[in-house]
Amino acid sequence: MTVKYKDHPACLAHGTIFPSISNQRLNSYLKEIGDICEIDKNLTFHLARHTFATTITLTNGVPIETVSKMLGYNSIRTTQIYAKVVERKVSDDLQILKSKISTSNLKIDHQRMVAKECFS
């Protein structure tokens, strides 16, 4: 397979085995995909990396050190930014759950009061 790109100008210029596309070109492809799929969000390479780091890896239990290496970081400090986003999401979700439980408990308490009145 690498023989195919052996004399490719981009490979020769950058000293790589495979040619790579520019960030601008990738963003253009992502925009086209977003348009076809009728996604209103502005899809970018940065957003794709962020989604990969948070939604696909960290929220599915992949260790932060592994995610850091997968993203090509030398240090996990940058990856910890993504982890904080995940922690914030967990915190927000727990607040929603707490609210639902409180509302549910109020309904149960009300039902108990009504039942007591009926049998008193």
PDB file of N, CA and C in Angstrom, residues 32-119:
ATOM      1  N   GLU A  32     -19.879  19.693   4.231  1.00  0.00           N
ATOM      2  CA  GLU A  32     -20.673  19.010   3.207  1.00  0.00           C
ATOM      3  C   GLU A  32     -21.478  17.857   3.820  1.00  0.00           C
ATOM      4  N   ILE A  33     -20.840  17.086   4.682  1.00  0.00           N
ATOM      5  CA  ILE A  33     -21.540  15.989   5.363  1.00  0.00           C
ATOM      6  C   ILE A  33     -22.674  16.545   6.214  1.00  0.00           C
ATOM      7  N   GLY A  34     -22.398  17.628   6.942  1.00  0.00           N
ATOM      8  CA  GLY A  34     -23.424  18.266   7.768  1.00  0.00           C
ATOM      9  C   GLY A  34     -24.602  18.747   6.945  1.00  0.00           C
ATOM     10  N   ASP A  35     -24.321  19.327   5.793  1.00  0.00           N
ATOM     11  CA  ASP A  35     -25.396  19.794   4.905  1.00  0.00           C
ATOM     12  C   ASP A  35     -26.237  18.626   4.401  1.00  0.00           C
ATOM     13  N   ILE A  36     -25.581  17.559   3.973  1.00  0.00           N
ATOM     14  CA  ILE A  36     -26.300  16.385   3.464  1.00  0.00           C
ATOM     15  C   ILE A  36     -27.180  15.777   4.553  1.00  0.00           C
ATOM     16  N   CYS A  37     -26.651  15.731   5.771  1.00  0.00           N
ATOM     17  CA  CYS A  37     -27.382  15.121   6.894  1.00  0.00           C
ATOM     18  C   CYS A  37     -28.315  16.112   7.588  1.00  0.00           C
ATOM     19  N   GLU A  38     -28.356  17.347   7.081  1.00  0.00           N
ATOM     20  CA  GLU A  38     -29.192  18.408   7.644  1.00  0.00           C
ATOM     21  C   GLU A  38     -28.880  18.657   9.118  1.00  0.00           C
ATOM     22  N   ILE A  39     -27.590  18.719   9.423  1.00  0.00           N
ATOM     23  CA  ILE A  39     -27.130  19.032  10.775  1.00  0.00           C
ATOM     24  C   ILE A  39     -26.902  20.534  10.836  1.00  0.00           C
ATOM     25  N   ASP A  40     -27.580  21.201  11.775  1.00  0.00           N
ATOM     26  CA  ASP A  40     -27.488  22.654  11.878  1.00  0.00           C
ATOM     27  C   ASP A  40     -26.166  23.125  12.487  1.00  0.00           C
ATOM     28  N   LYS A  41     -25.530  22.285  13.271  1.00  0.00           N
ATOM     29  CA  LYS A  41     -24.278  22.652  13.933  1.00  0.00           C
ATOM     30  C   LYS A  41     -23.149  22.780  12.903  1.00  0.00           C
ATOM     31  N   ASN A  42     -22.254  23.737  13.140  1.00  0.00           N
ATOM     32  CA  ASN A  42     -21.104  23.934  12.261  1.00  0.00           C
ATOM     33  C   ASN A  42     -20.055  22.865  12.578  1.00  0.00           C
ATOM     34  N   LEU A  43     -19.990  21.825  11.756  1.00  0.00           N
ATOM     35  CA  LEU A  43     -19.049  20.732  11.991  1.00  0.00           C
ATOM     36  C   LEU A  43     -17.642  21.152  11.590  1.00  0.00           C
ATOM     37  N   THR A  44     -16.702  20.941  12.498  1.00  0.00           N
ATOM     38  CA  THR A  44     -15.297  21.255  12.241  1.00  0.00           C
ATOM     39  C   THR A  44     -14.433  20.116  12.769  1.00  0.00           C
ATOM     40  N   PHE A  45     -13.175  20.116  12.372  1.00  0.00           N
ATOM     41  CA  PHE A  45     -12.243  19.109  12.854  1.00  0.00           C
ATOM     42  C   PHE A  45     -12.095  19.215  14.368  1.00  0.00           C
ATOM     43  N   HIS A  46     -12.054  20.455  14.878  1.00  0.00           N
ATOM     44  CA  HIS A  46     -11.943  20.669  16.325  1.00  0.00           C
ATOM     45  C   HIS A  46     -13.135  20.040  17.046  1.00  0.00           C
ATOM     46  N   LEU A  47     -14.329  20.276  16.530  1.00  0.00           N
ATOM     47  CA  LEU A  47     -15.535  19.694  17.131  1.00  0.00           C
ATOM     48  C   LEU A  47     -15.493  18.167  17.061  1.00  0.00           C
ATOM     49  N   ALA A  48     -15.002  17.632  15.959  1.00  0.00           N
ATOM     50  CA  ALA A  48     -14.900  16.176  15.808  1.00  0.00           C
ATOM     51  C   ALA A  48     -13.939  15.591  16.848  1.00  0.00           C
ATOM     52  N   ARG A  49     -12.797  16.236  17.051  1.00  0.00           N
ATOM     53  CA  ARG A  49     -11.841  15.761  18.070  1.00  0.00           C
ATOM     54  C   ARG A  49     -12.448  15.854  19.461  1.00  0.00           C
ATOM     55  N   HIS A  50     -13.139  16.952  19.718  1.00  0.00           N
ATOM     56  CA  HIS A  50     -13.774  17.153  21.023  1.00  0.00           C
ATOM     57  C   HIS A  50     -14.832  16.069  21.270  1.00  0.00           C
ATOM     58  N   THR A  51     -15.654  15.801  20.260  1.00  0.00           N
ATOM     59  CA  THR A  51     -16.682  14.771  20.370  1.00  0.00           C
ATOM     60  C   THR A  51     -16.051  13.400  20.583  1.00  0.00           C
ATOM     61  N   PHE A  52     -15.004  13.120  19.836  1.00  0.00           N
ATOM     62  CA  PHE A  52     -14.300  11.847  20.002  1.00  0.00           C
ATOM     63  C   PHE A  52     -13.781  11.714  21.430  1.00  0.00           C
ATOM     64  N   ALA A  53     -13.141  12.771  21.925  1.00  0.00           N
ATOM     65  CA  ALA A  53     -12.539  12.716  23.255  1.00  0.00           C
ATOM     66  C   ALA A  53     -13.584  12.563  24.352  1.00  0.00           C
ATOM     67  N   THR A  54     -14.693  13.275  24.241  1.00  0.00           N
ATOM     68  CA  THR A  54     -15.688  13.248  25.315  1.00  0.00           C
ATOM     69  C   THR A  54     -16.704  12.130  25.132  1.00  0.00           C
ATOM     70  N   THR A  55     -17.483  12.208  24.080  1.00  0.00           N
ATOM     71  CA  THR A  55     -18.611  11.296  23.883  1.00  0.00           C
ATOM     72  C   THR A  55     -18.179   9.869  23.591  1.00  0.00           C
ATOM     73  N   ILE A  56     -17.185   9.715  22.753  1.00  0.00           N
ATOM     74  CA  ILE A  56     -16.822   8.370  22.308  1.00  0.00           C
ATOM     75  C   ILE A  56     -15.879   7.678  23.288  1.00  0.00           C
ATOM     76  N   THR A  57     -14.923   8.392  23.841  1.00  0.00           N
ATOM     77  CA  THR A  57     -13.930   7.706  24.673  1.00  0.00           C
ATOM     78  C   THR A  57     -14.158   7.898  26.172  1.00  0.00           C
ATOM     79  N   LEU A  58     -14.038   9.122  26.670  1.00  0.00           N
ATOM     80  CA  LEU A  58     -14.087   9.335  28.117  1.00  0.00           C
ATOM     81  C   LEU A  58     -15.401   8.887  28.745  1.00  0.00           C
ATOM     82  N   THR A  59     -16.530   9.187  28.107  1.00  0.00           N
ATOM     83  CA  THR A  59     -17.811   8.775  28.696  1.00  0.00           C
ATOM     84  C   THR A  59     -18.045   7.275  28.593  1.00  0.00           C
ATOM     85  N   ASN A  60     -17.229   6.596  27.822  1.00  0.00           N
ATOM     86  CA  ASN A  60     -17.329   5.137  27.718  1.00  0.00           C
ATOM     87  C   ASN A  60     -16.224   4.433  28.495  1.00  0.00           C
ATOM     88  N   GLY A  61     -15.571   5.176  29.384  1.00  0.00           N
ATOM     89  CA  GLY A  61     -14.624   4.567  30.307  1.00  0.00           C
ATOM     90  C   GLY A  61     -13.207   4.361  29.813  1.00  0.00           C
ATOM     91  N   VAL A  62     -12.857   4.940  28.674  1.00  0.00           N
ATOM     92  CA  VAL A  62     -11.471   4.822  28.203  1.00  0.00           C
ATOM     93  C   VAL A  62     -10.597   5.695  29.113  1.00  0.00           C
ATOM     94  N   PRO A  63      -9.520   5.152  29.666  1.00  0.00           N
ATOM     95  CA  PRO A  63      -8.666   5.934  30.566  1.00  0.00           C
ATOM     96  C   PRO A  63      -8.135   7.201  29.892  1.00  0.00           C
ATOM     97  N   ILE A  64      -8.032   8.257  30.687  1.00  0.00           N
ATOM     98  CA  ILE A  64      -7.614   9.554  30.158  1.00  0.00           C
ATOM     99  C   ILE A  64      -6.220   9.484  29.527  1.00  0.00           C
ATOM    100  N   GLU A  65      -5.344   8.642  30.069  1.00  0.00           N
ATOM    101  CA  GLU A  65      -4.001   8.501  29.499  1.00  0.00           C
ATOM    102  C   GLU A  65      -4.070   7.932  28.080  1.00  0.00           C
ATOM    103  N   THR A  66      -4.969   6.985  27.878  1.00  0.00           N
ATOM    104  CA  THR A  66      -5.143   6.381  26.555  1.00  0.00           C
ATOM    105  C   THR A  66      -5.706   7.401  25.577  1.00  0.00           C
ATOM    106  N   VAL A  67      -6.712   8.157  26.027  1.00  0.00           N
ATOM    107  CA  VAL A  67      -7.313   9.192  25.171  1.00  0.00           C
ATOM    108  C   VAL A  67      -6.255  10.214  24.785  1.00  0.00           C
ATOM    109  N   SER A  68      -5.430  10.596  25.736  1.00  0.00           N
ATOM    110  CA  SER A  68      -4.369  11.563  25.479  1.00  0.00           C
ATOM    111  C   SER A  68      -3.434  11.079  24.375  1.00  0.00           C
ATOM    112  N   LYS A  69      -3.045   9.823  24.449  1.00  0.00           N
ATOM    113  CA  LYS A  69      -2.167   9.251  23.413  1.00  0.00           C
ATOM    114  C   LYS A  69      -2.887   9.167  22.069  1.00  0.00           C
ATOM    115  N   MET A  70      -4.162   8.783  22.097  1.00  0.00           N
ATOM    116  CA  MET A  70      -4.930   8.664  20.850  1.00  0.00           C
ATOM    117  C   MET A  70      -5.046  10.011  20.147  1.00  0.00           C
ATOM    118  N   LEU A  71      -5.131  11.090  20.943  1.00  0.00           N
ATOM    119  CA  LEU A  71      -5.242  12.431  20.365  1.00  0.00           C
ATOM    120  C   LEU A  71      -3.881  13.012  19.994  1.00  0.00           C
ATOM    121  N   GLY A  72      -2.817  12.308  20.358  1.00  0.00           N
ATOM    122  CA  GLY A  72      -1.477  12.752  19.988  1.00  0.00           C
ATOM    123  C   GLY A  72      -0.865  13.763  20.932  1.00  0.00           C
ATOM    124  N   TYR A  73      -1.381  13.858  22.161  1.00  0.00           N
ATOM    125  CA  TYR A  73      -0.828  14.797  23.129  1.00  0.00           C
ATOM    126  C   TYR A  73       0.345  14.161  23.862  1.00  0.00           C
ATOM    127  N   ASN A  74       1.346  14.969  24.177  1.00  0.00           N
ATOM    128  CA  ASN A  74       2.488  14.491  24.957  1.00  0.00           C
ATOM    129  C   ASN A  74       2.167  14.465  26.444  1.00  0.00           C
ATOM    130  N   SER A  75       1.224  15.296  26.840  1.00  0.00           N
ATOM    131  CA  SER A  75       0.842  15.407  28.242  1.00  0.00           C
ATOM    132  C   SER A  75      -0.671  15.226  28.353  1.00  0.00           C
ATOM    133  N   ILE A  76      -1.119  14.738  29.498  1.00  0.00           N
ATOM    134  CA  ILE A  76      -2.574  14.575  29.650  1.00  0.00           C
ATOM    135  C   ILE A  76      -3.254  15.882  30.060  1.00  0.00           C
ATOM    136  N   ARG A  77      -2.487  16.946  30.282  1.00  0.00           N
ATOM    137  CA  ARG A  77      -3.083  18.222  30.708  1.00  0.00           C
ATOM    138  C   ARG A  77      -4.165  18.709  29.747  1.00  0.00           C
ATOM    139  N   THR A  78      -3.885  18.680  28.472  1.00  0.00           N
ATOM    140  CA  THR A  78      -4.870  19.131  27.487  1.00  0.00           C
ATOM    141  C   THR A  78      -6.084  18.218  27.503  1.00  0.00           C
ATOM    142  N   THR A  79      -5.861  16.931  27.647  1.00  0.00           N
ATOM    143  CA  THR A  79      -6.962  15.972  27.667  1.00  0.00           C
ATOM    144  C   THR A  79      -7.830  16.182  28.901  1.00  0.00           C
ATOM    145  N   GLN A  80      -7.238  16.667  29.984  1.00  0.00           N
ATOM    146  CA  GLN A  80      -8.002  16.915  31.205  1.00  0.00           C
ATOM    147  C   GLN A  80      -9.076  17.971  30.994  1.00  0.00           C
ATOM    148  N   ILE A  81      -8.887  18.854  30.023  1.00  0.00           N
ATOM    149  CA  ILE A  81      -9.923  19.838  29.684  1.00  0.00           C
ATOM    150  C   ILE A  81     -11.181  19.103  29.247  1.00  0.00           C
ATOM    151  N   TYR A  82     -11.009  18.061  28.413  1.00  0.00           N
ATOM    152  CA  TYR A  82     -12.146  17.268  27.967  1.00  0.00           C
ATOM    153  C   TYR A  82     -12.781  16.534  29.139  1.00  0.00           C
ATOM    154  N   ALA A  83     -11.957  16.054  30.052  1.00  0.00           N
ATOM    155  CA  ALA A  83     -12.469  15.329  31.217  1.00  0.00           C
ATOM    156  C   ALA A  83     -13.322  16.247  32.082  1.00  0.00           C
ATOM    157  N   LYS A  84     -12.933  17.530  32.192  1.00  0.00           N
ATOM    158  CA  LYS A  84     -13.727  18.481  32.975  1.00  0.00           C
ATOM    159  C   LYS A  84     -15.088  18.693  32.339  1.00  0.00           C
ATOM    160  N   VAL A  85     -15.136  18.698  31.022  1.00  0.00           N
ATOM    161  CA  VAL A  85     -16.417  18.820  30.320  1.00  0.00           C
ATOM    162  C   VAL A  85     -17.301  17.633  30.678  1.00  0.00           C
ATOM    163  N   VAL A  86     -16.712  16.439  30.705  1.00  0.00           N
ATOM    164  CA  VAL A  86     -17.462  15.232  31.050  1.00  0.00           C
ATOM    165  C   VAL A  86     -17.939  15.313  32.496  1.00  0.00           C
ATOM    166  N   GLU A  87     -17.060  15.761  33.414  1.00  0.00           N
ATOM    167  CA  GLU A  87     -17.437  15.901  34.822  1.00  0.00           C
ATOM    168  C   GLU A  87     -18.590  16.891  34.978  1.00  0.00           C
ATOM    169  N   ARG A  88     -18.540  17.998  34.252  1.00  0.00           N
ATOM    170  CA  ARG A  88     -19.600  18.998  34.315  1.00  0.00           C
ATOM    171  C   ARG A  88     -20.917  18.402  33.828  1.00  0.00           C
ATOM    172  N   LYS A  89     -20.851  17.611  32.758  1.00  0.00           N
ATOM    173  CA  LYS A  89     -22.048  16.960  32.218  1.00  0.00           C
ATOM    174  C   LYS A  89     -22.626  15.991  33.244  1.00  0.00           C
ATOM    175  N   VAL A  90     -21.778  15.228  33.896  1.00  0.00           N
ATOM    176  CA  VAL A  90     -22.239  14.298  34.929  1.00  0.00           C
ATOM    177  C   VAL A  90     -22.919  15.075  36.051  1.00  0.00           C
ATOM    178  N   SER A  91     -22.303  16.171  36.466  1.00  0.00           N
ATOM    179  CA  SER A  91     -22.874  16.996  37.526  1.00  0.00           C
ATOM    180  C   SER A  91     -24.240  17.546  37.116  1.00  0.00           C
ATOM    181  N   ASP A  92     -24.338  18.060  35.898  1.00  0.00           N
ATOM    182  CA  ASP A  92     -25.620  18.579  35.401  1.00  0.00           C
ATOM    183  C   ASP A  92     -26.671  17.479  35.346  1.00  0.00           C
ATOM    184  N   ASP A  93     -26.281  16.304  34.867  1.00  0.00           N
ATOM    185  CA  ASP A  93     -27.220  15.183  34.773  1.00  0.00           C
ATOM    186  C   ASP A  93     -27.689  14.740  36.157  1.00  0.00           C
ATOM    187  N   LEU A  94     -26.786  14.763  37.139  1.00  0.00           N
ATOM    188  CA  LEU A  94     -27.172  14.392  38.502  1.00  0.00           C
ATOM    189  C   LEU A  94     -28.155  15.396  39.092  1.00  0.00           C
ATOM    190  N   GLN A  95     -27.980  16.674  38.769  1.00  0.00           N
ATOM    191  CA  GLN A  95     -28.925  17.686  39.242  1.00  0.00           C
ATOM    192  C   GLN A  95     -30.317  17.449  38.656  1.00  0.00           C
ATOM    193  N   ILE A  96     -30.364  17.085  37.386  1.00  0.00           N
ATOM    194  CA  ILE A  96     -31.645  16.774  36.737  1.00  0.00           C
ATOM    195  C   ILE A  96     -32.281  15.566  37.412  1.00  0.00           C
ATOM    196  N   LEU A  97     -31.478  14.537  37.675  1.00  0.00           N
ATOM    197  CA  LEU A  97     -31.981  13.339  38.345  1.00  0.00           C
ATOM    198  C   LEU A  97     -32.493  13.676  39.742  1.00  0.00           C
ATOM    199  N   LYS A  98     -31.745  14.476  40.477  1.00  0.00           N
ATOM    200  CA  LYS A  98     -32.148  14.888  41.826  1.00  0.00           C
ATOM    201  C   LYS A  98     -33.492  15.606  41.785  1.00  0.00           C
ATOM    202  N   SER A  99     -33.657  16.481  40.814  1.00  0.00           N
ATOM    203  CA  SER A  99     -34.919  17.205  40.654  1.00  0.00           C
ATOM    204  C   SER A  99     -36.071  16.247  40.369  1.00  0.00           C
ATOM    205  N   LYS A 100     -35.829  15.274  39.500  1.00  0.00           N
ATOM    206  CA  LYS A 100     -36.872  14.298  39.168  1.00  0.00           C
ATOM    207  C   LYS A 100     -37.240  13.452  40.380  1.00  0.00           C
ATOM    208  N   ILE A 101     -36.233  13.063  41.158  1.00  0.00           N
ATOM    209  CA  ILE A 101     -36.497  12.263  42.358  1.00  0.00           C
ATOM    210  C   ILE A 101     -37.295  13.078  43.361  1.00  0.00           C
ATOM    211  N   SER A 102     -36.926  14.346  43.547  1.00  0.00           N
ATOM    212  CA  SER A 102     -37.656  15.216  44.472  1.00  0.00           C
ATOM    213  C   SER A 102     -39.104  15.360  44.041  1.00  0.00           C
ATOM    214  N   THR A 103     -39.323  15.581  42.756  1.00  0.00           N
ATOM    215  CA  THR A 103     -40.685  15.707  42.225  1.00  0.00           C
ATOM    216  C   THR A 103     -41.451  14.409  42.428  1.00  0.00           C
ATOM    217  N   SER A 104     -40.793  13.299  42.189  1.00  0.00           N
ATOM    218  CA  SER A 104     -41.414  11.985  42.361  1.00  0.00           C
ATOM    219  C   SER A 104     -41.780  11.759  43.821  1.00  0.00           C
ATOM    220  N   ASN A 105     -40.889  12.143  44.746  1.00  0.00           N
ATOM    221  CA  ASN A 105     -41.162  11.990  46.174  1.00  0.00           C
ATOM    222  C   ASN A 105     -42.336  12.847  46.608  1.00  0.00           C
ATOM    223  N   LEU A 106     -42.457  14.055  46.046  1.00  0.00           N
ATOM    224  CA  LEU A 106     -43.599  14.912  46.363  1.00  0.00           C
ATOM    225  C   LEU A 106     -44.901  14.254  45.930  1.00  0.00           C
ATOM    226  N   LYS A 107     -44.903  13.641  44.758  1.00  0.00           N
ATOM    227  CA  LYS A 107     -46.098  12.955  44.265  1.00  0.00           C
ATOM    228  C   LYS A 107     -46.462  11.786  45.170  1.00  0.00           C
ATOM    229  N   ILE A 108     -45.438  11.033  45.603  1.00  0.00           N
ATOM    230  CA  ILE A 108     -45.686   9.887  46.487  1.00  0.00           C
ATOM    231  C   ILE A 108     -46.233  10.365  47.823  1.00  0.00           C
ATOM    232  N   ASP A 109     -45.639  11.438  48.384  1.00  0.00           N
ATOM    233  CA  ASP A 109     -46.129  11.988  49.648  1.00  0.00           C
ATOM    234  C   ASP A 109     -47.575  12.441  49.514  1.00  0.00           C
ATOM    235  N   HIS A 110     -47.898  13.089  48.400  1.00  0.00           N
ATOM    236  CA  HIS A 110     -49.268  13.543  48.163  1.00  0.00           C
ATOM    237  C   HIS A 110     -50.220  12.350  48.079  1.00  0.00           C
ATOM    238  N   GLN A 111     -49.806  11.302  47.381  1.00  0.00           N
ATOM    239  CA  GLN A 111     -50.645  10.105  47.252  1.00  0.00           C
ATOM    240  C   GLN A 111     -50.861   9.447  48.607  1.00  0.00           C
ATOM    241  N   ARG A 112     -49.861   9.441  49.467  1.00  0.00           N
ATOM    242  CA  ARG A 112     -49.995   8.871  50.814  1.00  0.00           C
ATOM    243  C   ARG A 112     -50.993   9.676  51.633  1.00  0.00           C
ATOM    244  N   MET A 113     -50.908  11.010  51.512  1.00  0.00           N
ATOM    245  CA  MET A 113     -51.842  11.863  52.258  1.00  0.00           C
ATOM    246  C   MET A 113     -53.272  11.615  51.806  1.00  0.00           C
ATOM    247  N   VAL A 114     -53.476  11.505  50.506  1.00  0.00           N
ATOM    248  CA  VAL A 114     -54.814  11.249  49.968  1.00  0.00           C
ATOM    249  C   VAL A 114     -55.312   9.894  50.452  1.00  0.00           C
ATOM    250  N   ALA A 115     -54.443   8.898  50.438  1.00  0.00           N
ATOM    251  CA  ALA A 115     -54.827   7.553  50.883  1.00  0.00           C
ATOM    252  C   ALA A 115     -55.198   7.562  52.360  1.00  0.00           C
ATOM    253  N   LYS A 116     -54.447   8.282  53.199  1.00  0.00           N
ATOM    254  CA  LYS A 116     -54.753   8.359  54.630  1.00  0.00           C
ATOM    255  C   LYS A 116     -56.119   8.997  54.848  1.00  0.00           C
ATOM    256  N   GLU A 117     -56.398  10.072  54.081  1.00  0.00           N
ATOM    257  CA  GLU A 117     -57.688  10.753  54.215  1.00  0.00           C
ATOM    258  C   GLU A 117     -58.841   9.835  53.826  1.00  0.00           C
ATOM    259  N   CYS A 118     -58.625   9.006  52.818  1.00  0.00           N
ATOM    260  CA  CYS A 118     -59.678   8.099  52.357  1.00  0.00           C
ATOM    261  C   CYS A 118     -59.982   7.020  53.385  1.00  0.00           C
ATOM    262  N   PHE A 119     -58.973   6.592  54.120  1.00  0.00           N
ATOM    263  CA  PHE A 119     -59.151   5.483  55.054  1.00  0.00           C
ATOM    264  C   PHE A 119     -59.291   5.951  56.499  1.00  0.00           C
TER     265      PHE A 119
END
